[in-house]
Amino acid sequence: MTNSIEEIGDARCILAIGTNTTDDHPIIALEIKKAIDKGGKLIVADPRKIDLVSRSHVWLRQRPGTDVALLMGMARVIVDEDLLDKAFIEERCENFEEFKDSLRSFDLNHVSEITGVPAAQIVEAARLYATHGPSSILYAMGITQHSHGTDNVMATANLAMLTGNIGKPSSGVNPLRGQNNVQGACDMGALPNVYPGYQGVAAPALVEKFEAAWACALPAEPGIVLTEMFHAMAEGRIKAVYLMGENPVLSDPDAKHIDEALGKLEFLIVQDIFLTETAQFADVVLPATSFAEKDGTFTNTERRVQRVHKALDPVGDSKPDWQIICDIARRMGAQGFDFANPSEIMEEIADVTPAYGGITYQRLDSGGLQWPCPFEDHPGTKYLHADIFVRGKGRFMPLEYKPPREEPDDDYPLILTTGRNSYQFHTGTMTRKSKGFDDMHGEEEVEINPQDAESLRIADGDKVQVSSRRGKVTTKAKITENSPKGVVFMTFHFAETRTNLLTNPALDPISKIPELKVCAVRVEKP
Amino acid sequence: MQVDTTTLTKTETDTITITIDGVEVKTTKGKRILEAALDNGIYIPNLCALRDIKLPTGACRLCQVQIEERRGTITACSEPAADGMVVHSNTPEVNELRRKILQIMLARHPSVCLTCHRRERCKPGDICLRLVSVTEDQCVLCPKNGRCELQRAVDFIGIEEQPYPYKSKGFPIEMDNPFIVRNNNLCILCGKCVRICQEVRGVEAISFNLRGYETYIGGAFGKTLSESGCKSCAACVDVCPVGALTEKNGRYAGLPDRVVTTICPYCGVGCQLNLEIKDEKIIRVVPDPEGPANKGQGCVKGKFGLDFVGHPDRLTTPLIKKNGQFVEASWGEALDLITAKLRNYRGDQFAAISSAKCTNEDNYVFQKFTRAVMGTNNIDHCARL
């Protein structure tokens, strides 16, 4: 997030796009409520009738995968009606003219045709967002999990720069991150192209820096991303994998391919707290401690580094992940893995990561610190890009609309979009082992619009088969207006119904994120 | 990078001093007397005050105090603190008033044990000399025993006799929600649950039903929790001052041995949670009011979804697959095998898949291992999924 969670409550306009905030980030939904209670306006853009819709002032029900058109359409209105922040664009941004040219192809009638949203609603939303500031954009995987996810994100950034809604309190472009420490894992360089602190592995100066810090030679080539790793495994290019605390067998698209890829490995280590579906493929399984049995830090969606305190002793012979990895490294003769505790690891992180430079365990005990926190008495940063963008000038990105990689046709006439339910989490490894959650939501359902259900002669609760070009699953139909006509919704929480057998592994060319939010399916009675 | 200093300067300029029971305390302009007292460790009995809500309820009337140069008594939850104010919160007069209020309250809340001098020595199952015949009337059998705000108020004010006979409300205990138990026989109608559900959570699943003597709190229009649109966030449980709303799981676990503050392992909000630990098990989870992101609020997953920690299926020992079957192994065996194998796969034939569930320290060490020891940048995690 460019801004902080508590700032959302003071926003005067919120554009929530591709986020089912009430279910997936309930605490952030409380901030949205605060903003509305204070007179703020809420624009919801979502194909599904999510909970937030009942509180919204404008609901843009776009067809899945048409966000670029929708957001560019809003930008077009803002430019045409001269609602833009000229001073901000002049002083802080670049490439505006090129961007403005690219708006030509987003005539409102055309946009309305692509998105299915009436032009008047797009105009209303654009006016609200541009004139009722500070305006804050909230988004989640509904924006990113597309074959053009990067374009979607750039479209939100364009909108924010166009109206000067960035670099000040209660504004910004705010991705709501779905895992407790997905921010931290990225910050720490658990990515193939960057070292900790987003320092590129391809930059010779940075390679040198880390070679000196770690006293070793480092590879010059960037690695490959998770989704590509499975192709490399299937093709035999990757032969050994060490996997910690993930369950790709359930979470990744085109699950059949994942099974095949893991099956081809010569050596697989899985380190987890349970024998997950993925761990079944392993040659060696290592027992790790859960969050409750270890010390450390998580970094939340607002970049706040917070202390995790050990509450219980490890179960059985399990050990903290860092300790297991260090043991293996030392046995392999490596230097630089002699940490006595996580606090010492944080000292090294602070040494090599500029944004974490001022972070120590002592300082974290009073409420955490938001990075960038470059030196010891730096108070942390509530919002980014205050006086200058990280890259200097904010660059407007001309965009074009690209349809989803797979669109409905005669064989697969419906769009499947996936997400979470408030009573389960991700692949269910944790919620399905806690009491009560399965009572609230214990099996997969495919949410289908009454009109689609009628034409398919499906009744509520019927057992149905959902199939795509990649696989099929059997599940129960739930007839609901929450799904628009032509779109069905499923979660991926249940090992019994592997929704990701259906999903499309098509990737965004830049971020390499799979298009989990749109694929074509057929629903029928088995 | 700009830092917001408005809060800092505000605290300095808006600090005021008031005197409560002879102690000078500092507070901020706009805070009410009750907040000022509680912030400074001075207990004023109260049952309906909610910190997150600006407009006080003023329903329980227990926080009455006397203010010098003001007539009568005033509720501390509603009265803003003013510089130089002198407050008396613990005088015989106010306590007598509070005693009467409590006695009336105890006519509809089990009280025999609250006022019994043998309470400290009483255990569940003891035969009571006072011939207490119904279980709901024994505080030692109440799930909130030892954590009850009403008990605390009664102990503070001191009630030796109960002039009004107790009459049970006769409600069945509502168990239909898998996480939350409602026992309306213990409800004192403070309204905290109703207000938090409406004003903070925006769910509006519970409300006051009926009127007057028959008033009770429950799902709107008499519905049960499950039928009322309740999201099971349990904000109501966290604010309930008595035993009316409790966590179903670990309901009778009693008081924790210790409390550990940590961060929720679910979504990216980073709620700070207080884990209540007893006999080396998590018995209860309470969202921390000091949590920077969540400010005392939580959701169903953070509040009730941590059972997995103590689940019997947890991995407790390394496993090595032999002939297609997992066999238990020692750390030595497992690590010897791993070390021997991994030596053959240095470079790009190796990949590490890290975790958005693990700590920064785990992730840092893992990527360092991948790059520095295995000699490849093939490391990623589920950021995209």
Coordinates of C-alpha atoms in Angstrom, one line a residue, chain A residues 185-390:
Chain A
A185 CA 8.6 -12.3 1.6
C186 CA 8.9 -9.9 -1.4
D187 CA 10.9 -7.4 0.7
M188 CA 13.3 -10.1 1.7
G189 CA 14.1 -11.0 -1.9
A190 CA 12.2 -14.3 -2.0
L191 CA 11.9 -13.4 -5.7
P192 CA 14.0 -14.6 -8.6
N193 CA 15.0 -11.1 -9.9
V194 CA 15.8 -9.1 -6.7
Y195 CA 17.9 -9.3 -3.5
P196 CA 16.4 -8.1 -0.3
G197 CA 15.0 -4.6 -0.6
Y198 CA 14.2 -5.0 -4.3
Q199 CA 17.9 -4.6 -5.3
G200 CA 18.2 -6.2 -8.8
V201 CA 20.2 -9.3 -9.2
A202 CA 21.2 -8.3 -12.7
A203 CA 22.9 -5.0 -11.6
P204 CA 26.7 -5.7 -11.3
A205 CA 27.1 -3.2 -8.5
L206 CA 24.5 -4.9 -6.4
V207 CA 25.9 -8.4 -7.2
E208 CA 29.2 -7.1 -5.9
K209 CA 27.6 -5.6 -2.8
F210 CA 26.0 -8.9 -1.9
E211 CA 29.1 -10.9 -2.8
A212 CA 31.0 -8.8 -0.3
A213 CA 28.2 -8.9 2.3
W214 CA 27.9 -12.7 2.1
A215 CA 31.5 -13.5 1.3
C216 CA 30.7 -15.7 -1.7
A217 CA 30.3 -15.7 -5.5
L218 CA 26.7 -15.1 -6.7
P219 CA 25.0 -16.1 -9.9
A220 CA 24.6 -13.3 -12.4
E221 CA 21.5 -14.5 -14.2
P222 CA 18.0 -13.8 -12.7
G223 CA 16.1 -16.9 -11.8
I224 CA 12.6 -18.0 -13.0
V225 CA 9.3 -17.4 -11.3
L226 CA 7.1 -20.0 -9.5
T227 CA 4.7 -20.5 -12.5
E228 CA 7.7 -21.1 -14.8
M229 CA 9.4 -23.3 -12.3
F230 CA 6.7 -25.9 -12.8
H231 CA 7.3 -25.9 -16.6
A232 CA 11.0 -26.3 -15.9
M233 CA 10.3 -29.2 -13.6
A234 CA 8.1 -30.9 -16.1
E235 CA 10.8 -30.5 -18.8
G236 CA 13.5 -31.8 -16.5
R237 CA 15.5 -28.6 -16.3
I238 CA 14.8 -28.2 -12.6
K239 CA 15.6 -31.5 -10.9
A240 CA 15.6 -30.7 -7.2
V241 CA 13.2 -28.4 -5.2
Y242 CA 13.2 -27.2 -1.6
L243 CA 9.7 -26.0 -0.8
M244 CA 8.8 -24.3 2.5
G245 CA 5.3 -23.5 3.7
E246 CA 3.4 -23.6 0.4
N247 CA 0.8 -25.8 -1.1
P248 CA 1.0 -25.3 -4.9
V249 CA -0.9 -28.6 -5.5
L250 CA -4.0 -26.7 -4.4
S251 CA -3.1 -23.0 -5.0
D252 CA -1.6 -23.0 -8.5
P253 CA -3.5 -22.9 -11.8
D254 CA -3.9 -26.0 -14.0
A255 CA -3.3 -28.3 -11.1
K256 CA -2.9 -31.5 -13.2
H257 CA 0.3 -29.9 -14.7
I258 CA 1.6 -29.2 -11.1
D259 CA 1.1 -32.8 -10.1
E260 CA 3.0 -34.0 -13.2
A261 CA 5.8 -31.5 -12.6
L262 CA 6.3 -32.5 -9.0
G263 CA 6.2 -36.1 -10.0
K264 CA 9.2 -35.6 -12.4
L265 CA 11.5 -34.2 -9.7
E266 CA 14.5 -36.2 -8.7
F267 CA 14.5 -34.7 -5.2
L268 CA 11.9 -32.8 -3.4
I269 CA 12.1 -31.4 0.2
V270 CA 9.0 -30.1 1.7
Q271 CA 9.1 -28.2 5.0
D272 CA 5.7 -27.5 6.6
I273 CA 3.6 -27.8 9.7
F274 CA 1.3 -30.4 8.2
L275 CA 1.6 -33.2 5.7
T276 CA 0.0 -31.1 2.9
E277 CA -1.2 -32.3 -0.4
T278 CA 2.1 -31.0 -1.8
A279 CA 4.1 -32.8 0.9
Q280 CA 2.8 -36.1 -0.3
F281 CA 5.1 -35.7 -3.3
A282 CA 8.2 -35.2 -1.2
D283 CA 11.2 -37.3 -0.7
V284 CA 12.0 -35.7 2.6
V285 CA 9.5 -33.8 4.8
L286 CA 10.8 -31.5 7.5
P287 CA 8.6 -30.5 10.5
A288 CA 8.6 -26.7 11.0
T289 CA 7.2 -24.7 13.9
S290 CA 4.1 -22.6 13.3
F291 CA 3.9 -18.8 13.9
A292 CA 2.9 -19.4 17.5
E293 CA 6.1 -21.3 18.3
K294 CA 8.7 -18.9 16.9
D295 CA 10.1 -15.4 17.1
G296 CA 10.4 -13.2 14.1
T297 CA 8.7 -10.4 12.1
F298 CA 5.9 -10.2 9.6
T299 CA 5.5 -7.1 7.3
N300 CA 1.8 -6.3 6.7
T301 CA 0.1 -4.8 3.7
E302 CA 0.9 -1.2 4.9
R303 CA 4.6 -2.0 5.0
R304 CA 4.6 -2.3 8.8
V305 CA 7.2 -4.6 10.2
Q306 CA 5.7 -6.2 13.3
R307 CA 7.1 -8.6 15.9
V308 CA 5.9 -12.2 16.1
H309 CA 6.5 -13.5 19.6
K310 CA 7.0 -17.1 20.5
A311 CA 4.0 -18.2 22.6
L312 CA 4.5 -22.0 22.8
D313 CA 7.3 -24.5 22.7
P314 CA 7.8 -26.3 19.4
V315 CA 5.6 -29.4 18.8
G316 CA 7.6 -32.6 19.0
D317 CA 11.0 -32.3 17.2
S318 CA 9.8 -29.4 14.9
K319 CA 12.2 -26.5 14.5
P320 CA 11.8 -22.9 13.2
D321 CA 12.3 -22.7 9.5
W322 CA 15.3 -20.3 9.7
Q323 CA 17.1 -22.8 12.0
I324 CA 16.5 -25.7 9.6
I325 CA 17.8 -23.8 6.6
C326 CA 20.9 -22.6 8.6
D327 CA 21.6 -26.2 9.7
I328 CA 21.5 -27.4 6.1
A329 CA 23.7 -24.5 4.9
R330 CA 26.3 -25.2 7.6
R331 CA 26.4 -28.9 6.9
M332 CA 27.1 -27.9 3.3
G333 CA 30.1 -26.0 4.5
A334 CA 28.7 -22.5 4.0
Q335 CA 29.7 -19.5 6.0
G336 CA 27.4 -16.8 7.3
F337 CA 24.6 -19.0 8.7
D338 CA 25.6 -18.9 12.3
F339 CA 22.7 -16.9 13.6
A340 CA 21.8 -17.5 17.3
N341 CA 18.3 -16.0 17.0
P342 CA 16.1 -14.2 14.6
S343 CA 17.2 -10.8 16.1
E344 CA 20.7 -11.4 14.7
I345 CA 19.1 -12.2 11.3
M346 CA 17.3 -8.9 11.4
E347 CA 20.6 -7.1 12.1
E348 CA 22.0 -8.6 8.9
I349 CA 18.7 -7.7 7.0
A350 CA 19.1 -4.1 8.2
D351 CA 22.7 -4.0 7.1
V352 CA 22.0 -5.0 3.5
T353 CA 18.4 -3.6 3.0
P354 CA 18.2 0.2 2.8
A355 CA 14.4 0.3 3.5
Y356 CA 14.9 -1.8 6.7
G357 CA 18.1 0.0 7.7
G358 CA 16.7 1.5 10.9
I359 CA 14.8 -1.6 12.0
T360 CA 15.9 -3.5 15.1
Y361 CA 13.9 -5.8 17.5
Q362 CA 14.2 -3.2 20.3
R363 CA 12.5 -0.6 18.2
L364 CA 9.7 -2.9 17.0
D365 CA 8.2 -3.5 20.4
S366 CA 6.1 -0.4 20.4
G367 CA 3.8 -1.0 17.5
G368 CA 6.2 -1.8 14.7
L369 CA 7.7 0.4 12.0
Q370 CA 6.6 1.1 8.4
W371 CA 9.3 1.0 5.8
P372 CA 11.1 2.9 4.4
C373 CA 12.9 3.2 7.7
P374 CA 16.5 3.8 6.5
F375 CA 18.2 4.8 9.8
E376 CA 18.1 4.2 13.5
D377 CA 16.0 7.2 14.6
H378 CA 13.8 7.4 11.4
P379 CA 10.2 7.2 12.5
G380 CA 9.1 5.1 9.5
T381 CA 6.9 6.2 6.6
K382 CA 3.1 6.4 6.7
Y383 CA 2.7 7.1 3.0
L384 CA 5.0 6.9 0.0
H385 CA 5.8 9.3 -2.8
A386 CA 5.1 12.4 -0.6
D387 CA 7.5 14.9 -2.4
I388 CA 8.9 12.8 -5.1
F389 CA 8.2 9.4 -6.7
V390 CA 10.6 6.6 -6.0

